[in-house]
Amino acid sequence: MTDFTLDCFLESGNAYKAALMLELCGADWAPRRIAFFSGQTRSDEYKALNIMGEAPVLTHHKVDGDVVLSQSGAILDYLSREFDRFGPANDGERREILRWILWDNHKLTSYTATARFMSLFQNKGEDPITKFFAARAANAWKVLDTHLQSRDFVATGHPTIADLSLCGYLFWPDQIGMDTAKHPHIAAWLDRIAALPGFKRPEELMPSGKDPATATA
Amino acid sequence: MTDFTLDCFLESGNAYKAALMLELCGADWAPRRIAFFSGQTRSDEYKALNIMGEAPVLTHHKVDGDVVLSQSGAILDYLSREFDRFGPANDGERREILRWILWDNHKLTSYTATARFMSLFQNKGEDPITKFFAARAANAWKVLDTHLQSRDFVATGHPTIADLSLCGYLFWPDQIGMDTAKHPHIAAWLDRIAALPGFKRPEELMPSGKDPATATA
């Protein structure tokens, strides 16, 4: 058995945040496929694992008992301590990292992921609700692009879990409708993340959450 | 000058989270009013203070330089360390607290606050977008109510900053449209928070963000 199991599926950028971190840290880990599109996260069995009914869930298999953890930001924080990678060098950096991870969850990923889900997987691209989320996502991208104008990474001078959280959905510009030419500082920052040793794209790390019969739909 | 200044306004539940924490810790603090409804958080001056353009912002006035911090979850974390109150007793508790604060930002406060803002302050209660947010908020309340069925506080056996984060908008059941009779475990938990020594309601802690001329509107 591997040291870590990640309940995840390819289409989830939140799962990608954790999968990418595991990979960049050189962890001994394996994905465990969530059949998201046939409703697995809404099942009683899954809710017993994670009452929030969300992906991803990390299990760290330890001799003195498993650590089971949900919420990508909490998983990133846990792994950064376990591997001593992509974490803060001091208290000020710790505060900045936490602040940007919270903002990502509240504003950037939250709106970006919902707009993408509704347009890409529910074919509701023209729905006013989708457009509302897309507009809020675009506001968040603008804040991030402005912030990155004068720095290489989001929270500190070096790459941290704040970067790995914020980038979760942004390597899919076509799927989220982001014109990278209009967000040059985000584009350059994504290039810096993609240049990290061990970087892989979502497709290289996780199985699809679509059932085989509908995977080509 | 007080030790802490909180840029805030009464109508913000996110600001209330920080104000309540300051008060429960017995901090020497003062609110600084944000004229939210006339657009202060969108001004260049405010964005120089907080590029995210959000309330609240905490300033800790220290002899060796001010600490300035935004994001209610990061502020709560900072204050819990400064005062050694409402924090974790061990690593497992620390993970649970972070997990629930992230979920609050992503799912509970995020949807609850937006639905409330659109219905209460923009008179868009019947708008499909408002209803979409309200339905997602109601889903989050259901998760929280189920979770609280078997415990007194959200993340640990004692009250923590996770409770203070999640309760930010929930002391306004009428404003958010929550039927407390249908969420008995949330109601009992709110009573436990309100019984904490030093507890005050938002109205007792912060000035309105409405301009005097329109405050009665």
Coordinates of C-alpha atoms in Angstrom, one line a residue, chain A residues 42-216:
Chain A
R42 CA -23.7 12.4 -2.6
S43 CA -23.8 8.9 -1.3
D44 CA -24.2 8.0 2.4
E45 CA -21.0 6.0 2.2
Y46 CA -19.0 8.9 0.9
K47 CA -20.5 11.3 3.4
A48 CA -19.4 8.9 6.2
L49 CA -15.8 9.6 4.8
N50 CA -16.4 13.3 4.4
I51 CA -19.6 14.9 5.8
M52 CA -19.0 17.9 3.5
G53 CA -19.6 15.6 0.5
E54 CA -16.7 17.0 -1.5
A55 CA -13.5 15.9 -3.3
P56 CA -10.7 15.5 -2.6
V57 CA -10.1 13.5 0.6
L58 CA -6.5 12.6 1.6
T59 CA -5.8 9.5 3.7
H60 CA -2.3 9.2 5.2
H61 CA -1.8 5.5 6.1
K62 CA 0.2 5.5 9.3
V63 CA 1.1 2.7 11.7
D64 CA -0.6 4.5 14.6
G65 CA -3.8 5.1 12.7
D66 CA -4.8 6.8 9.4
V67 CA -5.1 10.6 9.1
V68 CA -8.1 11.4 7.0
L69 CA -8.5 15.0 5.8
S70 CA -10.7 16.9 3.4
Q71 CA -10.6 20.5 2.1
S72 CA -7.8 21.0 -0.4
G73 CA -6.4 23.9 1.7
A74 CA -6.2 21.8 4.8
I75 CA -4.6 19.0 2.8
L76 CA -2.0 21.4 1.3
D77 CA -1.2 22.7 4.8
Y78 CA -0.8 19.1 6.1
L79 CA 1.5 18.0 3.3
S80 CA 3.6 21.1 3.5
R81 CA 4.3 20.2 7.2
E82 CA 4.8 16.5 6.5
F83 CA 7.3 17.1 3.6
D84 CA 8.6 20.5 4.8
R85 CA 8.0 21.8 1.3
F86 CA 6.1 24.8 -0.1
G87 CA 5.4 26.2 3.4
P88 CA 6.3 29.4 5.1
A89 CA 9.7 30.4 6.4
N90 CA 8.3 32.6 9.1
D91 CA 5.1 33.9 10.8
G92 CA 4.6 36.7 8.3
E93 CA 4.8 34.3 5.4
R94 CA 2.5 31.9 7.2
R95 CA -0.2 34.6 7.5
E96 CA 0.2 35.6 3.8
I97 CA -0.1 32.0 2.6
L98 CA -3.3 31.4 4.7
R99 CA -4.8 34.7 3.6
W100 CA -4.4 33.8 -0.1
I101 CA -5.6 30.2 0.3
L102 CA -8.8 31.6 2.0
W103 CA -9.3 34.1 -0.7
D104 CA -8.9 31.4 -3.3
N105 CA -11.6 29.3 -1.6
H106 CA -13.9 32.2 -1.1
K107 CA -13.4 34.1 -4.4
L108 CA -11.2 32.6 -7.1
T109 CA -11.8 28.9 -7.1
S110 CA -15.3 29.1 -5.7
Y111 CA -16.6 31.2 -8.7
T112 CA -14.3 29.8 -11.3
A113 CA -15.1 26.1 -10.6
T114 CA -18.9 26.7 -10.4
A115 CA -18.9 28.7 -13.7
R116 CA -16.8 26.0 -15.4
F117 CA -19.0 23.2 -14.0
M118 CA -22.2 24.8 -15.2
S119 CA -20.9 25.7 -18.7
L120 CA -18.7 22.6 -19.4
F121 CA -20.6 19.8 -17.7
Q122 CA -24.2 21.1 -17.5
N123 CA -24.2 22.9 -20.8
K124 CA -25.5 26.0 -19.1
G125 CA -23.0 28.5 -20.6
E126 CA -25.8 31.0 -21.5
D127 CA -27.6 30.7 -18.2
P128 CA -27.7 34.0 -16.2
I129 CA -26.5 32.2 -13.1
T130 CA -23.5 30.8 -15.0
K131 CA -22.7 34.3 -16.3
F132 CA -23.0 35.7 -12.8
F133 CA -20.4 33.3 -11.5
A134 CA -18.2 33.8 -14.6
A135 CA -18.2 37.6 -14.0
R136 CA -17.2 37.1 -10.4
A137 CA -14.5 34.7 -11.4
A138 CA -13.2 37.3 -13.9
N139 CA -13.1 39.9 -11.1
A140 CA -11.0 37.5 -9.1
W141 CA -8.6 36.8 -12.0
K142 CA -8.1 40.6 -12.3
V143 CA -7.2 40.9 -8.7
L144 CA -4.7 38.0 -9.0
D145 CA -3.2 39.4 -12.3
T146 CA -2.7 42.8 -10.7
H147 CA -1.2 41.2 -7.6
L148 CA 1.3 39.2 -9.7
Q149 CA 2.4 42.2 -11.7
S150 CA 5.2 42.8 -9.2
R151 CA 6.0 39.4 -7.9
D152 CA 6.9 35.9 -9.0
F153 CA 4.7 34.0 -6.6
V154 CA 1.5 34.8 -4.7
A155 CA 2.3 34.9 -1.1
T156 CA 6.1 34.9 -0.7
G157 CA 9.3 35.1 -2.9
H158 CA 9.2 31.4 -3.4
P159 CA 6.5 29.0 -4.5
T160 CA 4.1 27.9 -1.7
I161 CA 0.9 26.0 -1.2
A162 CA -0.9 29.3 -1.9
D163 CA 0.3 29.1 -5.5
L164 CA -0.7 25.4 -5.7
S165 CA -4.2 26.3 -4.4
L166 CA -4.8 29.2 -6.7
C167 CA -3.6 27.5 -9.9
G168 CA -6.0 24.5 -9.4
Y169 CA -8.4 25.5 -12.3
L170 CA -6.2 27.9 -14.2
F171 CA -4.3 25.4 -16.3
W172 CA -7.6 24.9 -18.1
P173 CA -7.9 28.4 -19.7
D174 CA -10.2 27.2 -22.5
Q175 CA -12.5 25.4 -20.1
I176 CA -12.9 28.4 -17.8
G177 CA -12.9 30.9 -20.5
M178 CA -9.8 32.9 -19.5
D179 CA -8.0 34.8 -22.2
T180 CA -4.4 34.4 -21.1
A181 CA -3.3 37.3 -23.3
K182 CA -5.4 39.6 -21.1
H183 CA -3.9 38.1 -18.0
P184 CA -0.2 38.1 -18.8
H185 CA 1.0 38.1 -15.2
I186 CA -1.1 35.0 -14.4
A187 CA 0.2 33.3 -17.6
A188 CA 3.8 34.0 -16.6
W189 CA 3.2 32.7 -13.1
L190 CA 1.5 29.5 -14.4
D191 CA 4.7 29.0 -16.6
R192 CA 6.8 29.3 -13.4
I193 CA 4.6 26.7 -11.6
A194 CA 4.8 24.4 -14.7
A195 CA 8.6 24.7 -14.6
L196 CA 8.8 23.2 -11.0
P197 CA 10.6 19.9 -11.0
G198 CA 8.1 17.1 -11.1
F199 CA 5.2 19.2 -12.4
K200 CA 2.4 17.3 -14.1
R201 CA -0.9 18.3 -15.6
P202 CA -4.2 17.0 -14.1
E203 CA -4.6 14.5 -17.0
E204 CA -1.3 12.8 -16.0
L205 CA -2.3 12.4 -12.3
M206 CA -5.9 11.4 -11.9
P207 CA -8.6 9.2 -13.5
S208 CA -11.7 10.7 -14.9
G209 CA -14.8 10.8 -12.7
K210 CA -17.0 10.0 -15.7
D211 CA -18.3 6.5 -16.1
P212 CA -16.7 4.6 -18.9
A213 CA -20.0 4.3 -20.8
T214 CA -20.4 8.1 -20.8
A215 CA -16.7 9.1 -20.8
T216 CA -16.8 10.1 -24.5

